[in-house]
Amino acid sequence: MGRLINRKPDKQFGTLLALLPFVLLLIAYMIGSEIRLAENPNDKLLPGFTKFADAIQRLAFQPDRRTGDYLLWTDTLASLGRLGAGMGIATLIGGLFGIAIGLIPLIRQGLAPLVAVLSMVPPLAVLPILFIVFGLGEVSKIVLIVFGIAPFLIRDVALRVQELPTEQMIKAQTLGADSGQIALRVVLPQIWPRLIDSVRLSLGPAWLFLIAAEAVASQSGLGYRIFLLRRYLSMDAILPYVAWITLLAYVLDFILRRLQIQLFPWFIAERRQE
Amino acid sequence: MSAVSFKNVWKSYGQQVVLEQINLEIAERSFVSIVGPSGCGKSTFLRMLLSQEKPSRGAILIDGQPLAEEPSSERGVVFQRYSVFPHLSVVENVALGLEFEQSRWFGKLFGAAKRDVLENAEQMLKAVGLENARDKFPSALSGGMQQRLAIAQALVKKPRILLLDEPFGALDPGIRADMHDLMLRLWEESSMTVFLVTHDLREAFLLGTRVLTFDHYRQREEEIGYYGATIVYDVPLKSSDPLKQQAKSFDTPQTLLQQQETQNPSRRDDPAPKS
């Protein structure tokens, strides 16, 4: 038998290994739920799977009695709308300012310290200010996401730009390019795939800010719903919602990764060589 | 008139003198090889020629005019690595220099103008033997092919001066010999002046019409910081020069091995000397 560090699972065994922790968690939950329900059939903390099914049925496939909406879907739409708008604006700002700061020393000198300080401000501490300035509507939630992740994106993009080999910049100049042409033809196309990486990394924080903002002041959204349901200790609905949010986050991440592979095959090949 | 002149050029960083008293007159269409130990300022010399760095003292002239302040298209360059753009296909890499010239704002052409440029680029690819790799990305090319691409990319701008910074240093000996042939052919077909920085003496003598050796003339440890390196040997080479013939006969690893064999048949398992 070889050393542990040299033993690699084959494909089937690998899949099995990956699934195992999930199955174990599920079993642990089922046992715990079983024990609590045996003591008290009305226990709300660890509901059984039939309860989940009921809750999902109620929230996803029956119109709400008060508003007539299918709650899960209207919540999802509202949340994804905010997340998309926030991420979109933040990505735009990150790309634009990141490239400017990374490529142009004068702008770097002027803006990099400001961005560094801004990125240290805890975004949730700014939330009250945003509510005061932008009101309790959609704008303040979107601005929170932007404020929370744009500084990170700017700094990350600026670093990636500075990581591009000096040789490339010199070469472009010897090919007669000016600053704008270098930004558009040399830097920007090489930053896109890297920007996707940083957006993937900031998806987690973006969800955090979204749900926090929705929890504090909102009339719809996934975060709003779970905090509302908390008042009724409705674990049967909260847990499926959390699972749904996790699935959405995972799918977004997956889509971004596929997009990177599809659109920038040269980047994947390049990375494999390093 | 000389294509390139160095008038008493010095380069120092703070107290540290890197190069001193560089005086040179380089004739038009020269192929100048630059050799010397590591840290003797070869690369600094090349960076000054590129305007990537400025001389601390003295002046560099091209055709009697002071060197442009920034890198420009009259001076093409091929580095050892990172010379090509990984996000562009082979043909796009070559077309890029032409697009920069013709599209002032975006550096990108469309339609008929683009087709012309691509055609032009394809001709260049043929000249370096890359026509079959037209649509590949650089990551799919071997080291030698990447350097061919880098050369094609630089030459499409028809530079007055071509600067080569150890361009073949990372290649296998066999590929390197091919690249030498290619480089000589391209140089003969054009009117450019070439500067080649290399660690490989044989390469320097094989390709160069003139070999410059940079070194410190003061060798004592404590003096090296205060006295920069300078040109210690300046060897002009005619194509009939015996040194050149000798370098040529060593051109491929095969001939190298054959020579060894005839000289010393018993030592078959000697590794070929690293060039």
Coordinates of C-alpha atoms in Angstrom, one line a residue:
Chain A
M1 CA 0.0 0.0 0.0
G2 CA 1.5 3.3 -1.1
R3 CA 1.6 6.6 0.8
L4 CA -1.6 8.4 1.5
I5 CA -0.5 11.4 -0.5
N6 CA -0.2 9.2 -3.6
R7 CA -3.6 7.5 -3.5
K8 CA -6.1 8.9 -5.8
P9 CA -9.8 7.8 -6.1
D10 CA -11.0 6.6 -9.5
K11 CA -14.1 8.3 -11.0
Q12 CA -16.8 6.3 -9.3
F13 CA -15.2 6.1 -5.9
G14 CA -14.6 9.9 -6.2
T15 CA -18.2 10.6 -6.8
L16 CA -19.1 8.4 -3.9
L17 CA -16.6 10.2 -1.7
A18 CA -18.1 13.6 -2.7
L19 CA -21.7 12.5 -2.0
L20 CA -20.9 10.8 1.3
P21 CA -20.8 13.9 3.6
F22 CA -24.2 15.1 2.1
V23 CA -25.8 11.7 2.8
L24 CA -24.3 11.6 6.3
L25 CA -25.7 15.1 7.1
L26 CA -29.1 14.1 5.8
I27 CA -29.1 10.9 7.9
A28 CA -28.0 12.9 11.0
Y29 CA -30.9 15.3 10.4
M30 CA -33.4 12.5 10.0
I31 CA -32.3 10.8 13.2
G32 CA -32.4 14.1 15.1
S33 CA -35.8 14.9 13.7
E34 CA -37.1 11.5 14.5
I35 CA -36.0 11.7 18.1
R36 CA -37.5 15.2 18.7
L37 CA -40.8 14.3 16.9
A38 CA -41.1 11.1 19.0
E39 CA -41.0 13.3 22.2
N40 CA -43.2 16.0 20.8
P41 CA -45.2 15.5 17.5
N42 CA -45.6 19.3 17.3
D43 CA -41.9 20.1 17.5
K44 CA -41.0 23.0 15.1
L45 CA -37.2 22.9 15.3
L46 CA -36.5 19.8 13.2
P47 CA -39.6 19.1 11.1
G48 CA -40.0 15.9 9.1
F49 CA -39.8 15.7 5.3
T50 CA -43.6 15.6 4.9
K51 CA -43.7 19.0 6.6
F52 CA -41.1 20.3 4.1
A53 CA -43.2 19.0 1.2
D54 CA -46.3 20.8 2.6
A55 CA -44.5 24.1 3.1
I56 CA -42.9 23.9 -0.4
Q57 CA -46.3 23.1 -1.9
R58 CA -47.9 26.0 0.0
L59 CA -45.2 28.6 -0.9
A60 CA -44.3 27.6 -4.5
F61 CA -47.4 26.2 -6.0
Q62 CA -50.4 27.9 -4.3
P63 CA -51.3 31.5 -4.5
D64 CA -50.9 33.4 -1.3
R65 CA -54.2 34.0 0.4
R66 CA -53.6 37.7 1.0
T67 CA -51.8 38.8 -2.2
G68 CA -52.6 36.1 -4.7
D69 CA -48.8 35.7 -5.5
Y70 CA -46.9 32.5 -5.7
L71 CA -44.6 33.6 -2.9
L72 CA -41.4 31.6 -3.7
W73 CA -41.3 32.8 -7.2
T74 CA -42.1 36.5 -6.6
D75 CA -39.5 36.4 -3.8
T76 CA -37.0 34.8 -6.1
L77 CA -37.6 37.3 -8.8
A78 CA -37.3 40.3 -6.5
S79 CA -34.1 39.0 -4.9
L80 CA -32.5 38.0 -8.2
G81 CA -33.4 41.4 -9.7
R82 CA -31.7 43.3 -6.9
L83 CA -28.7 40.9 -6.9
G84 CA -28.4 41.2 -10.7
A85 CA -28.6 45.0 -10.7
G86 CA -26.1 45.3 -7.8
M87 CA -23.6 42.9 -9.3
G88 CA -24.0 44.3 -12.8
I89 CA -23.3 47.9 -11.6
A90 CA -20.5 46.8 -9.3
T91 CA -18.9 44.8 -12.1
L92 CA -19.1 47.7 -14.5
I93 CA -17.5 50.0 -11.8
G94 CA -14.9 47.4 -10.9
G95 CA -13.8 46.9 -14.5
L96 CA -13.8 50.6 -15.4
F97 CA -12.0 51.9 -12.3
G98 CA -9.9 48.8 -11.9
I99 CA -8.4 49.1 -15.4
A100 CA -7.9 52.8 -15.0
I101 CA -6.1 52.4 -11.7
G102 CA -4.1 49.4 -12.8
L103 CA -3.0 50.9 -16.1
I104 CA -2.5 54.6 -15.6
P105 CA -0.1 55.6 -12.8
L106 CA -1.5 59.1 -12.4
I107 CA -5.0 57.7 -11.7
R108 CA -3.5 55.0 -9.5
Q109 CA -1.8 57.6 -7.4
G110 CA -5.0 59.6 -7.1
L111 CA -7.6 56.9 -6.5
A112 CA -5.9 53.8 -5.1
P113 CA -5.7 55.1 -1.5
L114 CA -9.4 56.2 -1.6
V115 CA -10.5 52.8 -2.8
A116 CA -8.4 51.1 -0.2
V117 CA -10.0 53.1 2.6
L118 CA -13.5 52.6 1.1
S119 CA -13.0 48.9 1.0
M120 CA -12.3 48.9 4.7
V121 CA -15.7 50.5 5.6
P122 CA -18.0 47.7 6.8
P123 CA -20.9 47.9 4.2
L124 CA -23.5 46.9 6.8
A125 CA -22.5 49.9 8.9
V126 CA -23.4 52.1 6.0
L127 CA -26.8 50.5 5.5
P128 CA -28.6 53.0 7.8
I129 CA -27.0 55.9 5.9
L130 CA -28.2 54.3 2.6
F131 CA -31.8 53.9 4.0
I132 CA -31.7 57.6 5.1
V133 CA -30.4 58.8 1.8
F134 CA -32.1 56.5 -0.7
G135 CA -35.2 55.6 1.3
L136 CA -36.4 52.1 2.0
G137 CA -37.0 51.1 -1.7
E138 CA -35.0 49.1 -4.2
V139 CA -32.2 51.7 -4.6
S140 CA -30.8 51.4 -1.1
K141 CA -30.6 47.6 -1.4
I142 CA -28.8 47.7 -4.8
V143 CA -26.5 50.4 -3.6
L144 CA -25.6 48.3 -0.5
I145 CA -24.5 45.4 -2.8
V146 CA -22.6 47.8 -5.0
F147 CA -20.9 49.5 -2.0
G148 CA -20.1 46.1 -0.6
I149 CA -18.4 44.5 -3.5
A150 CA -17.3 47.2 -5.9
P151 CA -14.2 48.2 -3.9
F152 CA -13.1 44.6 -3.8
L153 CA -13.6 44.3 -7.6
I154 CA -11.8 47.5 -8.3
R155 CA -8.8 46.5 -6.3
D156 CA -8.7 43.0 -7.7
V157 CA -9.0 44.1 -11.3
A158 CA -6.3 46.8 -10.7
L159 CA -4.0 44.0 -9.3
R160 CA -4.7 41.7 -12.3
V161 CA -3.9 44.6 -14.7
Q162 CA -0.6 45.2 -13.0
E163 CA 0.1 41.5 -13.2
L164 CA 0.0 41.5 -17.0
P165 CA 3.7 41.2 -18.1
T166 CA 5.5 44.5 -18.7
E167 CA 6.7 42.9 -21.9
Q168 CA 3.2 43.0 -23.3
M169 CA 2.8 46.7 -22.6
I170 CA 6.2 47.4 -24.2
K171 CA 5.4 45.2 -27.2
A172 CA 2.1 47.0 -27.7
Q173 CA 3.8 50.3 -27.7
T174 CA 6.4 49.1 -30.3
L175 CA 3.4 48.1 -32.4
G176 CA 2.3 51.8 -32.3
A177 CA -0.5 51.6 -29.8
D178 CA -1.5 54.6 -27.6
S179 CA -2.9 54.3 -24.1
G180 CA -6.5 54.0 -25.2
Q181 CA -5.7 51.3 -27.8
I182 CA -3.8 49.4 -25.2
A183 CA -6.7 49.6 -22.7
L184 CA -9.2 48.4 -25.3
R185 CA -7.2 45.8 -27.3
V186 CA -4.6 44.5 -24.8
V187 CA -5.9 45.0 -21.3
L188 CA -9.7 44.8 -21.4
P189 CA -9.9 41.5 -23.3
Q190 CA -7.5 39.9 -20.9
I191 CA -9.3 41.3 -17.9
W192 CA -12.7 39.9 -18.8
P193 CA -12.1 36.3 -17.7
R194 CA -10.3 37.5 -14.6
L195 CA -13.2 39.7 -13.8
I196 CA -15.5 36.6 -14.0
D197 CA -13.2 35.0 -11.4
S198 CA -13.5 38.0 -9.0
V199 CA -17.3 38.2 -9.6
R200 CA -17.6 34.6 -8.6
L201 CA -15.6 35.2 -5.4
S202 CA -17.8 38.2 -4.6
L203 CA -21.1 36.3 -5.1
G204 CA -21.1 35.2 -1.5
P205 CA -20.7 38.7 0.0
A206 CA -23.3 40.0 -2.5
W207 CA -25.9 37.5 -1.2
L208 CA -25.0 38.4 2.3
F209 CA -25.6 42.1 1.7
L210 CA -28.8 41.4 -0.2
I211 CA -30.3 39.2 2.5
A212 CA -29.3 41.6 5.2
A213 CA -30.9 44.6 3.4
E214 CA -34.0 42.6 2.7
A215 CA -34.2 41.4 6.3
V216 CA -34.1 45.0 7.6
A217 CA -36.6 46.7 5.3
S218 CA -38.5 45.1 2.5
Q219 CA -41.9 43.8 1.3
S220 CA -40.6 40.9 -0.8
G221 CA -37.5 38.9 -1.4
L222 CA -36.0 35.7 -0.2
G223 CA -34.3 37.4 2.8
Y224 CA -37.4 39.2 3.7
R225 CA -39.4 35.9 3.7
I226 CA -37.1 33.9 5.9
F227 CA -36.9 36.7 8.5
L228 CA -40.7 37.0 8.4
L229 CA -41.2 33.2 8.8
R230 CA -38.8 33.3 11.7
R231 CA -41.5 35.0 13.8
Y232 CA -43.6 31.8 13.5
L233 CA -40.6 29.5 14.0
S234 CA -41.6 28.0 10.6
M235 CA -38.5 25.9 10.2
D236 CA -40.5 23.8 7.7
A237 CA -40.5 26.8 5.3
I238 CA -37.2 28.4 6.3
L239 CA -35.0 25.4 5.6
P240 CA -36.3 24.9 2.1
Y241 CA -35.8 28.6 1.5
V242 CA -32.2 28.4 2.6
A243 CA -31.7 25.4 0.4
W244 CA -33.2 27.3 -2.5
I245 CA -31.0 30.3 -1.9
T246 CA -27.9 28.0 -1.8
L247 CA -29.0 26.3 -5.0
L248 CA -29.5 29.7 -6.7
A249 CA -26.0 30.8 -5.6
Y250 CA -24.5 27.6 -6.8
V251 CA -26.2 27.8 -10.1
L252 CA -25.0 31.4 -10.6
D253 CA -21.5 30.4 -9.8
F254 CA -21.8 27.4 -12.2
I255 CA -23.1 29.7 -15.0
L256 CA -20.3 32.1 -14.6
R257 CA -17.7 29.3 -14.7
R258 CA -19.3 27.9 -17.9
L259 CA -19.3 31.3 -19.4
Q260 CA -15.6 31.7 -18.7
I261 CA -14.8 28.4 -20.3
Q262 CA -17.1 29.1 -23.3
L263 CA -16.0 32.7 -24.0
F264 CA -12.4 32.6 -23.1
P265 CA -10.9 29.2 -24.1
W266 CA -7.5 30.8 -24.4
F267 CA -7.6 31.8 -20.7
I268 CA -8.3 28.3 -19.6
A269 CA -5.5 26.9 -21.7
E270 CA -3.1 29.6 -20.5
R271 CA -4.0 28.9 -16.9
R272 CA -3.5 25.1 -17.4
Q273 CA 0.1 25.8 -18.6
E274 CA 1.1 27.7 -15.5
Chain B
M1 CA 25.5 57.9 -41.6
S2 CA 25.3 55.5 -38.7
A3 CA 21.9 54.0 -38.1
V4 CA 22.4 54.1 -34.3
S5 CA 24.9 56.1 -32.3
F6 CA 25.7 56.0 -28.6
K7 CA 27.4 59.2 -27.4
N8 CA 29.1 58.6 -24.1
V9 CA 26.1 56.9 -22.5
W10 CA 26.0 56.2 -18.8
K11 CA 23.3 54.5 -16.8
S12 CA 23.2 54.4 -13.0
Y13 CA 20.6 53.7 -10.4
G14 CA 21.5 56.0 -7.4
Q15 CA 25.0 55.2 -6.5
Q16 CA 25.1 52.0 -8.5
V17 CA 26.7 52.5 -11.9
V18 CA 25.5 49.9 -14.4
L19 CA 26.9 51.0 -17.7
E20 CA 29.5 53.6 -18.4
Q21 CA 31.2 55.2 -21.4
I22 CA 29.2 53.5 -24.1
N23 CA 30.4 55.0 -27.4
L24 CA 29.2 53.3 -30.5
E25 CA 28.5 53.9 -34.1
I26 CA 26.4 51.1 -35.6
A27 CA 26.2 51.0 -39.4
E28 CA 22.9 50.7 -41.2
R29 CA 21.8 47.0 -41.7
S30 CA 24.2 45.7 -39.1
F31 CA 23.4 42.6 -37.1
V32 CA 24.8 43.4 -33.7
S33 CA 25.2 40.5 -31.2
I34 CA 25.6 41.5 -27.6
V35 CA 27.2 39.1 -25.1
G36 CA 28.5 39.2 -21.6
P37 CA 28.0 37.7 -18.2
S38 CA 24.8 38.1 -16.3
G39 CA 24.4 41.5 -14.6
C40 CA 26.7 43.3 -17.0
G41 CA 24.0 45.6 -18.3
K42 CA 23.1 43.9 -21.6
S43 CA 19.4 44.1 -20.8
T44 CA 19.8 47.7 -19.6
F45 CA 21.4 48.6 -22.9
L46 CA 18.5 47.1 -24.7
R47 CA 15.9 48.8 -22.5
M48 CA 17.6 52.1 -23.2
L49 CA 17.4 51.4 -27.0
L50 CA 13.7 50.7 -26.5
S51 CA 13.2 54.0 -24.5
Q52 CA 11.9 51.8 -21.7
E53 CA 14.7 53.5 -19.7
K54 CA 16.6 56.7 -20.2
P55 CA 20.3 57.1 -20.1
S56 CA 21.6 58.9 -17.0
R57 CA 24.1 60.7 -19.1
G58 CA 24.9 60.9 -22.8
A59 CA 22.6 60.5 -25.8
I60 CA 21.4 57.8 -28.2
L61 CA 20.7 58.8 -31.7
I62 CA 18.9 57.1 -34.5
D63 CA 19.8 58.4 -38.0
G64 CA 21.3 61.4 -36.2
Q65 CA 18.0 62.2 -34.4
P66 CA 17.6 61.8 -30.6
L67 CA 15.7 58.6 -29.7
A68 CA 12.0 59.0 -29.2
E69 CA 11.0 59.3 -25.5
E70 CA 8.7 56.3 -25.5
P71 CA 8.8 52.9 -27.2
S72 CA 7.6 53.4 -30.8
S73 CA 7.0 51.4 -34.0
E74 CA 10.4 52.2 -35.5
R75 CA 11.9 49.8 -33.0
G76 CA 10.4 46.4 -32.9
V77 CA 11.1 44.0 -30.1
V78 CA 11.0 40.2 -29.3
F79 CA 11.5 39.2 -25.7
Q80 CA 12.3 35.7 -24.4
R81 CA 8.8 35.4 -23.1
Y82 CA 5.4 37.2 -23.0
S83 CA 6.0 38.8 -26.4
V84 CA 2.7 37.7 -27.9
F85 CA -0.9 38.3 -26.7
P86 CA -2.5 35.2 -25.3
H87 CA -6.1 36.4 -26.0
L88 CA -5.6 36.8 -29.7
S89 CA -5.3 34.1 -32.4
V90 CA -2.0 33.8 -34.3
V91 CA -3.3 35.9 -37.3
E92 CA -4.9 38.4 -35.0
N93 CA -1.6 38.8 -33.1
V94 CA 0.1 39.8 -36.3
A95 CA -2.8 42.0 -37.6
L96 CA -2.9 43.9 -34.3
G97 CA 0.0 46.2 -35.2
L98 CA -1.7 47.2 -38.5
E99 CA -5.0 47.7 -36.7
F100 CA -3.5 50.1 -34.2
E101 CA -2.2 52.1 -37.1
Q102 CA -5.4 52.2 -39.1
S103 CA -8.1 52.5 -36.4
R104 CA -7.1 55.5 -34.3
W105 CA -9.7 55.2 -31.6
F106 CA -10.4 51.5 -31.0
G107 CA -7.5 49.8 -32.6
K108 CA -10.0 47.4 -34.2
L109 CA -11.0 47.1 -37.9
F110 CA -14.1 45.6 -39.4
G111 CA -15.3 44.5 -42.9
A112 CA -13.1 45.1 -45.9
A113 CA -10.4 47.0 -44.0
K114 CA -10.1 44.0 -41.6
R115 CA -9.9 41.6 -44.5
D116 CA -7.0 43.5 -46.1
V117 CA -5.2 43.6 -42.8
L118 CA -5.7 39.9 -42.2
E119 CA -4.4 39.1 -45.7
N120 CA -1.3 41.2 -45.0
A121 CA -0.9 39.3 -41.7
E122 CA -1.2 36.0 -43.5
Q123 CA 1.6 36.9 -45.8
M124 CA 3.8 37.6 -42.8
L125 CA 2.8 34.3 -41.3
K126 CA 3.9 32.5 -44.4
A127 CA 7.3 34.2 -44.2
V128 CA 7.9 32.7 -40.8
G129 CA 6.2 29.4 -41.6
L130 CA 3.2 29.7 -39.4
E131 CA 0.5 29.7 -42.1
N132 CA -1.0 26.4 -40.7
A133 CA -1.4 27.8 -37.2
R134 CA -3.4 30.8 -38.4
D135 CA -6.3 30.4 -36.0
K136 CA -4.6 28.8 -33.0
F137 CA -4.1 30.6 -29.8
P138 CA -0.5 31.1 -28.6
S139 CA -1.1 28.7 -25.7
A140 CA -1.5 25.9 -28.4
L141 CA 1.9 26.7 -29.9
S142 CA 5.3 25.3 -29.1
G143 CA 8.0 27.7 -27.7
G144 CA 9.6 28.0 -31.1
M145 CA 6.4 28.7 -32.9
Q146 CA 5.5 31.4 -30.3
Q147 CA 8.8 33.1 -31.0
R148 CA 8.2 32.9 -34.8
L149 CA 4.9 34.6 -34.1
A150 CA 6.5 37.2 -31.9
I151 CA 9.0 37.9 -34.8
A152 CA 6.2 38.1 -37.4
Q153 CA 4.2 40.4 -35.1
A154 CA 7.2 42.8 -34.8
L155 CA 8.1 42.7 -38.5
V156 CA 4.7 43.5 -39.8
K157 CA 5.4 47.0 -38.7
K158 CA 8.6 47.1 -40.8
P159 CA 10.7 48.5 -38.0
R160 CA 14.0 50.3 -38.7
I161 CA 15.6 48.5 -35.7
L162 CA 14.7 45.1 -34.3
L163 CA 15.7 44.3 -30.7
L164 CA 15.9 40.7 -29.7
D165 CA 16.3 40.0 -25.9
E166 CA 17.5 36.4 -25.7
P167 CA 14.7 35.4 -28.0
F168 CA 15.9 31.8 -28.5
G169 CA 17.2 31.2 -25.0
A170 CA 14.3 28.9 -24.0
L171 CA 14.3 26.8 -27.1
D172 CA 15.7 23.3 -27.9
P173 CA 18.9 23.3 -29.8
G174 CA 17.4 21.9 -33.0
I175 CA 14.6 24.5 -33.0
R176 CA 17.1 27.1 -32.3
A177 CA 19.1 26.3 -35.4
D178 CA 15.9 26.7 -37.5
M179 CA 15.2 30.0 -35.8
H180 CA 18.8 31.1 -36.7
D181 CA 18.1 30.4 -40.4
L182 CA 14.8 32.2 -40.3
M183 CA 16.3 35.2 -38.5
L184 CA 19.1 35.5 -41.0
R185 CA 16.8 35.2 -44.0
L186 CA 14.4 37.8 -42.6
W187 CA 17.3 40.2 -41.9
E188 CA 18.7 39.8 -45.3
E189 CA 15.4 40.4 -47.0
S190 CA 14.8 43.6 -45.1
S191 CA 16.8 46.8 -44.4
M192 CA 16.6 46.7 -40.6
T193 CA 19.4 46.9 -38.1
V194 CA 19.2 44.1 -35.6
F195 CA 20.4 44.0 -31.9
L196 CA 20.5 40.6 -30.4
V197 CA 21.2 40.0 -26.7
T198 CA 22.3 36.4 -26.1
H199 CA 24.1 34.2 -23.6
D200 CA 25.1 31.9 -26.4
L201 CA 28.5 32.8 -27.9
R202 CA 28.1 30.5 -30.9
E203 CA 24.8 32.1 -31.7
A204 CA 26.4 35.6 -31.4
F205 CA 29.1 34.8 -33.9
L206 CA 26.9 32.8 -36.2
L207 CA 24.3 35.6 -36.6
G208 CA 26.2 38.8 -36.0
T209 CA 28.1 41.1 -38.3
R210 CA 29.5 42.6 -35.2
V211 CA 29.8 41.2 -31.7
L212 CA 29.9 43.5 -28.6
T213 CA 31.1 42.1 -25.3
F214 CA 29.9 43.9 -22.2
D215 CA 31.8 43.4 -19.0
H216 CA 33.2 45.1 -15.9
Y217 CA 36.7 46.3 -16.5
R218 CA 37.2 46.4 -12.7
Q219 CA 36.7 43.0 -11.2
R220 CA 37.3 43.6 -7.5
E221 CA 34.2 43.0 -5.5
E222 CA 34.2 46.5 -3.8
E223 CA 34.7 48.3 -7.0
I224 CA 32.0 46.7 -9.1
G225 CA 29.2 48.9 -7.7
Y226 CA 31.0 52.2 -8.5
Y227 CA 32.4 51.3 -11.9
G228 CA 29.8 50.2 -14.5
A229 CA 30.2 47.6 -17.2
T230 CA 31.2 48.8 -20.6
I231 CA 32.1 47.4 -24.0
V232 CA 35.3 45.4 -23.6
Y233 CA 35.5 43.8 -27.0
D234 CA 34.0 45.0 -30.2
V235 CA 34.5 42.4 -33.0
P236 CA 33.5 43.1 -36.5
L237 CA 32.7 40.0 -38.5
K238 CA 32.7 39.5 -42.3
S239 CA 30.7 36.6 -43.5
S240 CA 33.9 34.9 -44.5
D241 CA 35.4 35.3 -41.0
P242 CA 36.8 32.0 -39.8
L243 CA 35.0 32.4 -36.4
K244 CA 31.7 32.5 -38.3
Q245 CA 32.6 29.4 -40.3
Q246 CA 33.4 27.7 -37.1
A247 CA 30.2 28.7 -35.4
K248 CA 28.3 27.6 -38.5
S249 CA 29.8 24.1 -38.5
F250 CA 28.5 23.7 -34.9
D251 CA 25.1 24.8 -35.9
T252 CA 23.0 21.7 -35.2
P253 CA 23.3 19.2 -32.5
Q254 CA 23.7 16.5 -35.1
T255 CA 26.9 18.0 -36.5
L256 CA 28.0 18.6 -33.0
L257 CA 27.6 15.0 -32.2
Q258 CA 29.3 13.9 -35.5
Q259 CA 32.2 16.2 -34.7
Q260 CA 32.6 14.7 -31.3
E261 CA 32.4 11.2 -32.8
T262 CA 35.1 11.8 -35.3
Q263 CA 37.4 13.6 -32.8
N264 CA 36.9 11.1 -30.0
P265 CA 35.0 8.0 -31.0
S266 CA 35.3 6.3 -27.7
R267 CA 33.3 8.8 -25.7
R268 CA 29.9 8.2 -27.2
D269 CA 27.9 8.7 -24.1
D270 CA 29.2 12.3 -23.4
P271 CA 26.3 14.6 -23.1
A272 CA 26.3 17.2 -25.8
P273 CA 27.6 20.5 -24.4
K274 CA 24.8 22.8 -23.5
S275 CA 25.0 25.7 -25.9

